[in-house]
mmCIF file with all atom_site columns, N, CA and C in Angstrom:
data_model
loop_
_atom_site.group_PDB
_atom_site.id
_atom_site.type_symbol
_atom_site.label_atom_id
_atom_site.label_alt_id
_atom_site.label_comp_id
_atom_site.label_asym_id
_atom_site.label_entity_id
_atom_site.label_seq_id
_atom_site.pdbx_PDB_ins_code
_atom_site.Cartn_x
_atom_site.Cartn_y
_atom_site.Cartn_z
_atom_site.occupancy
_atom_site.B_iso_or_equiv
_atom_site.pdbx_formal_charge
_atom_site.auth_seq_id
_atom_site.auth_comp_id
_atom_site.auth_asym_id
_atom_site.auth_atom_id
_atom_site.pdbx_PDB_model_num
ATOM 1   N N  . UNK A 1 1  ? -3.928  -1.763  11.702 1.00 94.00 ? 1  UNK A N  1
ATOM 2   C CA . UNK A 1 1  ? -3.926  -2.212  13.081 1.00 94.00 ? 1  UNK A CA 1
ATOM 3   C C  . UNK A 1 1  ? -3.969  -0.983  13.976 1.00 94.00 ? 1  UNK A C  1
ATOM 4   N N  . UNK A 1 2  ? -4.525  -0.774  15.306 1.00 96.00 ? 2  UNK A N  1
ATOM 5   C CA . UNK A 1 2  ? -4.671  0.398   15.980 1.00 96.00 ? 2  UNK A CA 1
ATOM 6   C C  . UNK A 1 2  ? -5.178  -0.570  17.247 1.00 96.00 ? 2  UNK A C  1
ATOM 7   N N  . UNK A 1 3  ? -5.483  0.682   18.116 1.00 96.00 ? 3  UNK A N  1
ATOM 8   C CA . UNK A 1 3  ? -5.953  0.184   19.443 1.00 96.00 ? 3  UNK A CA 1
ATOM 9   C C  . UNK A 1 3  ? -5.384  -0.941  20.297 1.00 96.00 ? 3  UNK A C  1
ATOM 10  N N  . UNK A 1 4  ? -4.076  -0.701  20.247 1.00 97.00 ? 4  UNK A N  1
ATOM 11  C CA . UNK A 1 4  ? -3.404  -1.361  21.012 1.00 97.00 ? 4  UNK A CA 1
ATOM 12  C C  . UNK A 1 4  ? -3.339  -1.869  22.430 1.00 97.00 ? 4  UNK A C  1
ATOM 13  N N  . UNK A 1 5  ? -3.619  -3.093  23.298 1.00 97.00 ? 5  UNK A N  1
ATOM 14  C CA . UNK A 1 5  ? -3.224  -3.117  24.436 1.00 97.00 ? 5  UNK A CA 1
ATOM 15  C C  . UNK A 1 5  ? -2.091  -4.046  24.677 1.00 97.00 ? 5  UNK A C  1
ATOM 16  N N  . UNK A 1 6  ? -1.148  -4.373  25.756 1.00 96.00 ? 6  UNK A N  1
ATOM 17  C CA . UNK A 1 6  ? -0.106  -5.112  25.972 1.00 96.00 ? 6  UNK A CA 1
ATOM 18  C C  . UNK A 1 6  ? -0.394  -5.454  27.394 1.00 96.00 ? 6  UNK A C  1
ATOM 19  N N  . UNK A 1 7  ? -0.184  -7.008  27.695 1.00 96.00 ? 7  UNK A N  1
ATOM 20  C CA . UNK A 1 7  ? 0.490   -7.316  28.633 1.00 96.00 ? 7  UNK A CA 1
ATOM 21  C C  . UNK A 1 7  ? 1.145   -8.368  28.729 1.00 96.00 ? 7  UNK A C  1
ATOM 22  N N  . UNK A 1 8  ? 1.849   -8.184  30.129 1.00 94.00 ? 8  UNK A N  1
ATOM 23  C CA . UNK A 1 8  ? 2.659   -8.993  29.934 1.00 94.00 ? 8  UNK A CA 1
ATOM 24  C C  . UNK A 1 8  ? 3.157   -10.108 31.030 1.00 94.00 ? 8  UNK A C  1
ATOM 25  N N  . UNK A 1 9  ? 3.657   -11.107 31.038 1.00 93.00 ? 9  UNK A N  1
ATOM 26  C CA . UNK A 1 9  ? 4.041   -12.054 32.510 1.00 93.00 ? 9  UNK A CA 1
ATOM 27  C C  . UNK A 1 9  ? 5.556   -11.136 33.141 1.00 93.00 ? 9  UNK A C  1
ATOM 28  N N  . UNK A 1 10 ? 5.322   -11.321 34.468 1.00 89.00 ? 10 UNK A N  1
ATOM 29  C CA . UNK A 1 10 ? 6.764   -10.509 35.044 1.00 89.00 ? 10 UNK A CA 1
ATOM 30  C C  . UNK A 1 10 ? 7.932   -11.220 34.571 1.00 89.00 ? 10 UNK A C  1
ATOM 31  N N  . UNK A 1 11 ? 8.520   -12.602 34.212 1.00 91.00 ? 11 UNK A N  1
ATOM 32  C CA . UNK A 1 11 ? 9.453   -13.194 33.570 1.00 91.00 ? 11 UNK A CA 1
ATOM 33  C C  . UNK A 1 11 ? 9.571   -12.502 32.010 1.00 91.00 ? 11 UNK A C  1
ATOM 34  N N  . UNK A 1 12 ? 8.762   -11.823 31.700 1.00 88.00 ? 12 UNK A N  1
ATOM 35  C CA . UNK A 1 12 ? 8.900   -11.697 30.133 1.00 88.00 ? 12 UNK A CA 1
ATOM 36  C C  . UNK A 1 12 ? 8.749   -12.647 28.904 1.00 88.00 ? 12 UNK A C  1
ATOM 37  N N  . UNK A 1 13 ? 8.646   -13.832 29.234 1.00 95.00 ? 13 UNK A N  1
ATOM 38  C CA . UNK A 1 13 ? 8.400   -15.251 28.651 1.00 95.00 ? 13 UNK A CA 1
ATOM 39  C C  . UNK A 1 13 ? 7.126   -15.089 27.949 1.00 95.00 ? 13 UNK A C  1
ATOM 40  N N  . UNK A 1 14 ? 6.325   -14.259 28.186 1.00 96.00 ? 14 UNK A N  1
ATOM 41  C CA . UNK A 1 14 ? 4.821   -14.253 27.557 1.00 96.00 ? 14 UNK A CA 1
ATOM 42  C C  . UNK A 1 14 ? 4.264   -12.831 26.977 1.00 96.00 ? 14 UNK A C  1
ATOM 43  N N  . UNK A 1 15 ? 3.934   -12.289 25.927 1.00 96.00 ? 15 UNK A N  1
ATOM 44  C CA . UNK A 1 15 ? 3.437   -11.187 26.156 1.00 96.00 ? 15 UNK A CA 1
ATOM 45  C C  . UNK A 1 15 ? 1.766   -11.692 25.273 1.00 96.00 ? 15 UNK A C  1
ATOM 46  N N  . UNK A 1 16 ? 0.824   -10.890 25.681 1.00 97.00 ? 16 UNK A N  1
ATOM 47  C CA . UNK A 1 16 ? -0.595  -10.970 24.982 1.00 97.00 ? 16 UNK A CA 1
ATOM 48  C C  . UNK A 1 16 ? -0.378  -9.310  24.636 1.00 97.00 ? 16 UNK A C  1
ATOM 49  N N  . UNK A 1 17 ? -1.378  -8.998  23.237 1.00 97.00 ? 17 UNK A N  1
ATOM 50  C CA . UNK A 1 17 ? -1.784  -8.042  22.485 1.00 97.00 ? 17 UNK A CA 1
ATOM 51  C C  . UNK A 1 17 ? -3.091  -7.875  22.045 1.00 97.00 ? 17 UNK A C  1
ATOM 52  N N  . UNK A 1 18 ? -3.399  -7.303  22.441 1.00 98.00 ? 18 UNK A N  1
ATOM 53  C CA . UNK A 1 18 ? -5.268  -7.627  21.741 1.00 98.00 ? 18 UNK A CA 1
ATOM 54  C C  . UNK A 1 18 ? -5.214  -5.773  20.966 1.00 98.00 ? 18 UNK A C  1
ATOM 55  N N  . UNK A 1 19 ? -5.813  -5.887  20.111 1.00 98.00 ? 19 UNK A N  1
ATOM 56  C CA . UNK A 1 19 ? -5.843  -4.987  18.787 1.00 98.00 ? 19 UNK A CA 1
ATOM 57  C C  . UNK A 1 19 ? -6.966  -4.867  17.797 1.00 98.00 ? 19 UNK A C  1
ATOM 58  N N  . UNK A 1 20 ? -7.003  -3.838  16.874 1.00 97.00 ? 20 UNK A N  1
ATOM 59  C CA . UNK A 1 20 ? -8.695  -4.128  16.311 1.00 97.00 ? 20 UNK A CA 1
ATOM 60  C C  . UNK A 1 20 ? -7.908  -3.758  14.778 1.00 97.00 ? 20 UNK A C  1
ATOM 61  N N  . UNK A 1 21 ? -8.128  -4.541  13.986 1.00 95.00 ? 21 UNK A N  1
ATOM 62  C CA . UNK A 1 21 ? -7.856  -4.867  12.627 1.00 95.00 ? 21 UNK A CA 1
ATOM 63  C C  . UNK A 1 21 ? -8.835  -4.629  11.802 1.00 95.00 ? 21 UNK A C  1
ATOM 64  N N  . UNK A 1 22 ? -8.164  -3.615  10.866 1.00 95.00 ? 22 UNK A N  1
ATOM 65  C CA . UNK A 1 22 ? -9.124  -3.134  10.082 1.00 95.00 ? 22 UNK A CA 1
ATOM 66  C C  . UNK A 1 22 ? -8.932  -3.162  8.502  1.00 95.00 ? 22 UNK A C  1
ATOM 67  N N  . UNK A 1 23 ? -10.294 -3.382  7.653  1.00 92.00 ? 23 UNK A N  1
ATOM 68  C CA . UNK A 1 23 ? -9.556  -3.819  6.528  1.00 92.00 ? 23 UNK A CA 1
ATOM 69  C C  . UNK A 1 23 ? -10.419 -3.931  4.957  1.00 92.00 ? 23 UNK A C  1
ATOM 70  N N  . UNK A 1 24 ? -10.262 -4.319  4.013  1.00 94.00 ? 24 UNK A N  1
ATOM 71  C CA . UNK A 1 24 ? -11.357 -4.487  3.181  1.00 94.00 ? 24 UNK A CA 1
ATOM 72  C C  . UNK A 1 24 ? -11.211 -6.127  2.914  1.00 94.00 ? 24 UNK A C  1
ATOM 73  N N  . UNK A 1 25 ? -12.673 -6.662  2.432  1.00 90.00 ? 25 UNK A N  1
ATOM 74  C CA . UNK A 1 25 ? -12.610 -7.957  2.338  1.00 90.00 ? 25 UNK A CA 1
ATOM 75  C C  . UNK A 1 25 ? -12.344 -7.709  0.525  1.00 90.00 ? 25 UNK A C  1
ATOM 76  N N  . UNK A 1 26 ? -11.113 -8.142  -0.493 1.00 93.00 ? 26 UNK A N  1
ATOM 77  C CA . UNK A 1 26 ? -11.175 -8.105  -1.219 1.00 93.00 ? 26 UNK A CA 1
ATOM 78  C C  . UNK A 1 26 ? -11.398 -9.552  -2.063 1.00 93.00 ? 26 UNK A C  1
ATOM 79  N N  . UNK A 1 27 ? -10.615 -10.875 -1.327 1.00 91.00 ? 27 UNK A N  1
ATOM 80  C CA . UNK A 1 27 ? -10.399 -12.004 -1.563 1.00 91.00 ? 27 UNK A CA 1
ATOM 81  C C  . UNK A 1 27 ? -10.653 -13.174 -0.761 1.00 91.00 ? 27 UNK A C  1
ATOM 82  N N  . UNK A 1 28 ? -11.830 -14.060 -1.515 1.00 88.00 ? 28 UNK A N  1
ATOM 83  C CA . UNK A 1 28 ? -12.132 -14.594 -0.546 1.00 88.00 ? 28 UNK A CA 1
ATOM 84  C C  . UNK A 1 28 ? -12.028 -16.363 -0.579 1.00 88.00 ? 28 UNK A C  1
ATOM 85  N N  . UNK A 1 29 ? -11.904 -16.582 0.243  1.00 85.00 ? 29 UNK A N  1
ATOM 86  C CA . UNK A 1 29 ? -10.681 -18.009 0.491  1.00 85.00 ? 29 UNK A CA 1
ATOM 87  C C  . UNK A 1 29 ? -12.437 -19.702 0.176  1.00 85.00 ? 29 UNK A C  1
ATOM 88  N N  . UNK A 1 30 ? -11.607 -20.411 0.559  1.00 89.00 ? 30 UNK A N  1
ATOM 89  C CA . UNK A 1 30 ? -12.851 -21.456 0.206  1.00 89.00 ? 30 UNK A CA 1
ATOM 90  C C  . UNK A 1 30 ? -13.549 -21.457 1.332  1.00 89.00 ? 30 UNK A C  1
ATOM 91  N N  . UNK A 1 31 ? -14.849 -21.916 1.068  1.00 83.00 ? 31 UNK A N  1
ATOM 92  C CA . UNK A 1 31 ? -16.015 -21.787 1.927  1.00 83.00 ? 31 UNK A CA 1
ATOM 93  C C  . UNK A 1 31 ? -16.261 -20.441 3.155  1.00 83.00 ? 31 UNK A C  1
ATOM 94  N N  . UNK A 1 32 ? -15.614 -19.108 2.166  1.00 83.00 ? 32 UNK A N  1
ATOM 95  C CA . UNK A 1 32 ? -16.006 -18.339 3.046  1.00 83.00 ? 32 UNK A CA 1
ATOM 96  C C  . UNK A 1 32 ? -17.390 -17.613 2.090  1.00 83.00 ? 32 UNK A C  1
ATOM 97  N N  . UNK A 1 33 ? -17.713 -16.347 2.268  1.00 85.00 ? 33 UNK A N  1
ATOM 98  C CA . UNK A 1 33 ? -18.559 -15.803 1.272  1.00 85.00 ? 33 UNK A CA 1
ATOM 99  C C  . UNK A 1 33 ? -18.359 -14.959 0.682  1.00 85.00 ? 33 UNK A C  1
ATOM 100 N N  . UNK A 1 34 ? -18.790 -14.843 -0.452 1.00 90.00 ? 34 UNK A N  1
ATOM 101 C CA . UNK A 1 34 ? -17.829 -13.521 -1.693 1.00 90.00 ? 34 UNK A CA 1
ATOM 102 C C  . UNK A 1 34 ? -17.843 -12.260 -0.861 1.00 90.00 ? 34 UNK A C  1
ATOM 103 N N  . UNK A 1 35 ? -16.291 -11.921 -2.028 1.00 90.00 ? 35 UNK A N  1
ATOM 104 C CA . UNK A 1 35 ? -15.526 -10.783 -1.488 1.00 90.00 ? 35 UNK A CA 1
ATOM 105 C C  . UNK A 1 35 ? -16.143 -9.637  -2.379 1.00 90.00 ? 35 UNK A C  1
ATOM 106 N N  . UNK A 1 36 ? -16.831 -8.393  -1.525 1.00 92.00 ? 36 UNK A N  1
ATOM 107 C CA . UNK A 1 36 ? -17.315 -7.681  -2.426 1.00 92.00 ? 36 UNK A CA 1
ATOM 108 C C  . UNK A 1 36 ? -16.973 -6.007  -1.839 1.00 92.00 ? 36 UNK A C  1
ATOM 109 N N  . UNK A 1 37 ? -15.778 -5.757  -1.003 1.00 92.00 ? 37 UNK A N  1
ATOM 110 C CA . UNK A 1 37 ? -15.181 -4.558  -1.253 1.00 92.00 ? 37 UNK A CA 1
ATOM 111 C C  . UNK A 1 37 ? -15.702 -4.317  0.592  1.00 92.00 ? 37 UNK A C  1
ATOM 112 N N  . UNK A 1 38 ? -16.438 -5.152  0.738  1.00 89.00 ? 38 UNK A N  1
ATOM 113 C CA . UNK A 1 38 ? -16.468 -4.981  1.928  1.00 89.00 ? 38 UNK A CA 1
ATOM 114 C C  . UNK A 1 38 ? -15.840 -4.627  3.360  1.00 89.00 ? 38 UNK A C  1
ATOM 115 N N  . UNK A 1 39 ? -15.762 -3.573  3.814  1.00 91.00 ? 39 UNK A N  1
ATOM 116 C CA . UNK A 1 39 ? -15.195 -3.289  5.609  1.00 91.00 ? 39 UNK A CA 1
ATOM 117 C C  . UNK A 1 39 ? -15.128 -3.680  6.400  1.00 91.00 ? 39 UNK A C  1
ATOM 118 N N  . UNK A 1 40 ? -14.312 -4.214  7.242  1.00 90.00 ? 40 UNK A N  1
ATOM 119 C CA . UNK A 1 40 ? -14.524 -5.342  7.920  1.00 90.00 ? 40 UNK A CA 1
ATOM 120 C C  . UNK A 1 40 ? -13.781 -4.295  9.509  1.00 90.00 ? 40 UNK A C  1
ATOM 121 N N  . UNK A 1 41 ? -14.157 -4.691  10.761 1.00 91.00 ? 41 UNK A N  1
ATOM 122 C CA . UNK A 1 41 ? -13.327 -4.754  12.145 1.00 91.00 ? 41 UNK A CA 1
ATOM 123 C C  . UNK A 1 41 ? -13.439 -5.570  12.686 1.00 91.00 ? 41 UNK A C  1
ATOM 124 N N  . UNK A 1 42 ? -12.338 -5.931  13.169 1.00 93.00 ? 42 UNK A N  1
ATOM 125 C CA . UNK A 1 42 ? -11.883 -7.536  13.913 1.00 93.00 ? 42 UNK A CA 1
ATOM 126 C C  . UNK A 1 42 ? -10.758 -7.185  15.129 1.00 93.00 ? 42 UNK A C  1
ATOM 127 N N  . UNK A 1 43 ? -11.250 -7.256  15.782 1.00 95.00 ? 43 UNK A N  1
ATOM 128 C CA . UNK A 1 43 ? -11.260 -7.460  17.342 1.00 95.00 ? 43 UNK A CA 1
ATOM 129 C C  . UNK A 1 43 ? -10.102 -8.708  17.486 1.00 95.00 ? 43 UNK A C  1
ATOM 130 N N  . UNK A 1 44 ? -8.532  -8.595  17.578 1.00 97.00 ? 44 UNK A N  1
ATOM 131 C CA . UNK A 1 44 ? -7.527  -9.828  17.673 1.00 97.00 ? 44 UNK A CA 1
ATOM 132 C C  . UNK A 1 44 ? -6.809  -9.581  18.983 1.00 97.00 ? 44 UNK A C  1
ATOM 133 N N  . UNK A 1 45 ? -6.837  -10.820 19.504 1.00 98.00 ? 45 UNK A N  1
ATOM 134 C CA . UNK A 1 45 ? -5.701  -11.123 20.300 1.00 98.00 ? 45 UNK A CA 1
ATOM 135 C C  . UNK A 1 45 ? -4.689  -12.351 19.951 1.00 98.00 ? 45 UNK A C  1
ATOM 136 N N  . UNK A 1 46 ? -3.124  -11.397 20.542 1.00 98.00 ? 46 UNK A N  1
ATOM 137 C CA . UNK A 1 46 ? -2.210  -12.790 19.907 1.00 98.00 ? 46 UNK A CA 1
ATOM 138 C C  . UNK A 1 46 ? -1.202  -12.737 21.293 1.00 98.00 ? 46 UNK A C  1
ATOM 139 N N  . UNK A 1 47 ? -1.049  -14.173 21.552 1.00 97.00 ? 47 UNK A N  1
ATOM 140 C CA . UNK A 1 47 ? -0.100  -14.080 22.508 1.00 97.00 ? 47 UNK A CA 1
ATOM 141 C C  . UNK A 1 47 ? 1.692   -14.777 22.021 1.00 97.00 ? 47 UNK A C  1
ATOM 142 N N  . UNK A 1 48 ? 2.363   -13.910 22.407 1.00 97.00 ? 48 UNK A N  1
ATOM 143 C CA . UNK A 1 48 ? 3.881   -14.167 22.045 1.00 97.00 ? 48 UNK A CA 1
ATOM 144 C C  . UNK A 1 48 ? 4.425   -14.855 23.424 1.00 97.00 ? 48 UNK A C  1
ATOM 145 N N  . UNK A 1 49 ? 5.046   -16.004 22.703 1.00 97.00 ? 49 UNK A N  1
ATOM 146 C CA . UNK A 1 49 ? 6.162   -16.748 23.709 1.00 97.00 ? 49 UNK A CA 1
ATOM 147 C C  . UNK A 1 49 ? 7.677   -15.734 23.179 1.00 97.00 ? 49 UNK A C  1
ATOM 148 N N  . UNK A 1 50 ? 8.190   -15.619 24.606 1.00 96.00 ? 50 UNK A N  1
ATOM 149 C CA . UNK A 1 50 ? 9.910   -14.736 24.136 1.00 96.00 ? 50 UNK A CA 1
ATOM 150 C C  . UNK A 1 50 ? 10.915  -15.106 24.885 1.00 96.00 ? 50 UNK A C  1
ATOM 151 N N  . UNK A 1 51 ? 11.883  -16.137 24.233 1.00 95.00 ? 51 UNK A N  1
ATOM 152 C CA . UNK A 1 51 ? 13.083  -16.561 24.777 1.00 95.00 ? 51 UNK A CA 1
ATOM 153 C C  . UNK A 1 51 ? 14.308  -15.656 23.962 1.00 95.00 ? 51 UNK A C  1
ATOM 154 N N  . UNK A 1 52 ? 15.314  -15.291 25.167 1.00 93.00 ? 52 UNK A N  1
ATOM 155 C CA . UNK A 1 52 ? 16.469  -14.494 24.946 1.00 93.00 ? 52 UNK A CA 1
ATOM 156 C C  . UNK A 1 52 ? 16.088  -13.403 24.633 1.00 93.00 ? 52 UNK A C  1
ATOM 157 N N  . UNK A 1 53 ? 14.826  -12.838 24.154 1.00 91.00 ? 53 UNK A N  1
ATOM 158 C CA . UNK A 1 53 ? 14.659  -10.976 24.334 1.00 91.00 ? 53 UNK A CA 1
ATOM 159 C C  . UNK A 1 53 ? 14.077  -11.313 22.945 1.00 91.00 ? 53 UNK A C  1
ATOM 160 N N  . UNK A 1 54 ? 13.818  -12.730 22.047 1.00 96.00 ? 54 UNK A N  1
ATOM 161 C CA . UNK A 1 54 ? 13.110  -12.584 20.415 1.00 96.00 ? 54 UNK A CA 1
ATOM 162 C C  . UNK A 1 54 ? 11.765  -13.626 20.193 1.00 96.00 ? 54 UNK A C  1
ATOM 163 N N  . UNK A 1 55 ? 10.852  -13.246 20.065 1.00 96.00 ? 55 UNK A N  1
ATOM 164 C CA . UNK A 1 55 ? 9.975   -14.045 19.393 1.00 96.00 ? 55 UNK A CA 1
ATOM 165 C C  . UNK A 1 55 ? 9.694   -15.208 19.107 1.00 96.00 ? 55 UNK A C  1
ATOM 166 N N  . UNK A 1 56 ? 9.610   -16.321 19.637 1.00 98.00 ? 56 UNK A N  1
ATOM 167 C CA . UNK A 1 56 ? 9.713   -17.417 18.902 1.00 98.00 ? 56 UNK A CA 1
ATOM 168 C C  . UNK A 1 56 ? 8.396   -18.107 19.006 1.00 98.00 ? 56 UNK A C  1
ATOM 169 N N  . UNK A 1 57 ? 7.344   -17.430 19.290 1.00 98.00 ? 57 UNK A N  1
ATOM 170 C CA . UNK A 1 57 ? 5.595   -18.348 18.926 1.00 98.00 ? 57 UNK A CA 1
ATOM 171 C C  . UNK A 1 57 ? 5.328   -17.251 18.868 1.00 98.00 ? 57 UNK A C  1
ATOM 172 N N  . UNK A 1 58 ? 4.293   -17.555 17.973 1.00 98.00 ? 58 UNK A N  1
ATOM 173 C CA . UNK A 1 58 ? 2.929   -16.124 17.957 1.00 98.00 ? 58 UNK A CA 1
ATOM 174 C C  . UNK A 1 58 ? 1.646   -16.925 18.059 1.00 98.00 ? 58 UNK A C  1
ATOM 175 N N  . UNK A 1 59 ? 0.723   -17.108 18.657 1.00 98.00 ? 59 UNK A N  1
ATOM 176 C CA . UNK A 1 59 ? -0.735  -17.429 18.229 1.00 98.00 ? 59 UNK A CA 1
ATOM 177 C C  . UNK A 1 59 ? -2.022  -16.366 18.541 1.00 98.00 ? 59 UNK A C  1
ATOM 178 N N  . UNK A 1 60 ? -2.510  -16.690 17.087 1.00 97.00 ? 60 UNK A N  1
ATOM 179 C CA . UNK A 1 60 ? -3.094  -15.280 16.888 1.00 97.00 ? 60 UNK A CA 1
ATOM 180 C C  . UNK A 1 60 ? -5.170  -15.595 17.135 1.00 97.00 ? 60 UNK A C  1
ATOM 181 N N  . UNK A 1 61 ? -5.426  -15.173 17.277 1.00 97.00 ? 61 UNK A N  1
ATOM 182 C CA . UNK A 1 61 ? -6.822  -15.683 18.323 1.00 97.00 ? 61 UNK A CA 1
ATOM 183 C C  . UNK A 1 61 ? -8.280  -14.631 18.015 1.00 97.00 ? 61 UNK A C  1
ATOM 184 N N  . UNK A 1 62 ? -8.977  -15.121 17.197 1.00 94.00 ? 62 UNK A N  1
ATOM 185 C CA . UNK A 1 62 ? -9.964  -13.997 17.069 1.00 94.00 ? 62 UNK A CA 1
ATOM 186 C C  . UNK A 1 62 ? -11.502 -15.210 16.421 1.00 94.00 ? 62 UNK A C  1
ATOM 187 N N  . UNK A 1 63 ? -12.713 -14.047 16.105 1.00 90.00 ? 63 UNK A N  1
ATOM 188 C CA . UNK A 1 63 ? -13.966 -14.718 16.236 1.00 90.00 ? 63 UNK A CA 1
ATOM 189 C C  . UNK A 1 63 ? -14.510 -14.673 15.096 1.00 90.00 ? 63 UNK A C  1
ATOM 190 N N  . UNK A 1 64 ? -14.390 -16.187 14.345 1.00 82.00 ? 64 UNK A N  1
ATOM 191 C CA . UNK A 1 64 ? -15.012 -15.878 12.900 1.00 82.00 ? 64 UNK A CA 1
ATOM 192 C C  . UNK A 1 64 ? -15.958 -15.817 12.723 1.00 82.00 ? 64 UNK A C  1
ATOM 193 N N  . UNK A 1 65 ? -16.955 -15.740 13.479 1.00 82.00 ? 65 UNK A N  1
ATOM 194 C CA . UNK A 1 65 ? -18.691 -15.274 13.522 1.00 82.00 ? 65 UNK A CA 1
ATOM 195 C C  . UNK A 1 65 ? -18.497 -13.914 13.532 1.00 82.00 ? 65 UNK A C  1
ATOM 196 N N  . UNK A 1 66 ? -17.714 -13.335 14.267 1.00 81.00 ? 66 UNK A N  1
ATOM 197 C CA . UNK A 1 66 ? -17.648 -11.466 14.317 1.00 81.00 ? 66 UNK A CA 1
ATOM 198 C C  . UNK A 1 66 ? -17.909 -11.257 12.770 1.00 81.00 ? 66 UNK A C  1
ATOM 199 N N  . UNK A 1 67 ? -16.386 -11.923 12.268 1.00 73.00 ? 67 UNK A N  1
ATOM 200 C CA . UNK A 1 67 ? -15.836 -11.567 11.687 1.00 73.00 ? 67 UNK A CA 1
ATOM 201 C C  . UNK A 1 67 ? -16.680 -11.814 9.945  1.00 73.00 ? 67 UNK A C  1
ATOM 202 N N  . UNK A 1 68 ? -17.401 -12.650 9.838  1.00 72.00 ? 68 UNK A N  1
ATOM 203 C CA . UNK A 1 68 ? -18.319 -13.077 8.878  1.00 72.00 ? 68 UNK A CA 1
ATOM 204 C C  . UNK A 1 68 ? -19.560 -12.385 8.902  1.00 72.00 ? 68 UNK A C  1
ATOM 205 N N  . UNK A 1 69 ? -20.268 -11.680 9.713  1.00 72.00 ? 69 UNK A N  1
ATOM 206 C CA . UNK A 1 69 ? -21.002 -10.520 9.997  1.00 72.00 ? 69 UNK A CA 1
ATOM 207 C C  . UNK A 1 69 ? -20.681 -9.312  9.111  1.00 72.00 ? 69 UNK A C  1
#
């Protein structure tokens, strides 16, 4: 993970992260296409809900056309 950005709502209740994920395709799940050692960058954003100062949602948000390229 690298390339970090943050922001955030002034309540603190929300933060977004967008990040570029990097990786090898070793294993590959059903109906995707074989895993053949392949490099992959993926471009993610995830936004966190935060009650009392901890974590409690994550949803994580990215483009599986990028990402199947």
């Amino acid at each position: 993970l690298s390339d970090f950005t943050f922001l955030d709502e002034a309540n603190g209740r929300k933060v977004a992260a967008d990040f570029l994920v990097t990786g090898i395709f070793k294993l590959a799940g059903e109906g995707m296409p074989p895993a053949k050692g392949q490099v992959y960058k993926l471009r993610v954003v995830a936004v966190l809900d935060v009650q009392d100062g901890l974590i409690t949602t994550i949803r994580t948000y990215y483009n599986l056309e990028e990402w199947l390229r």
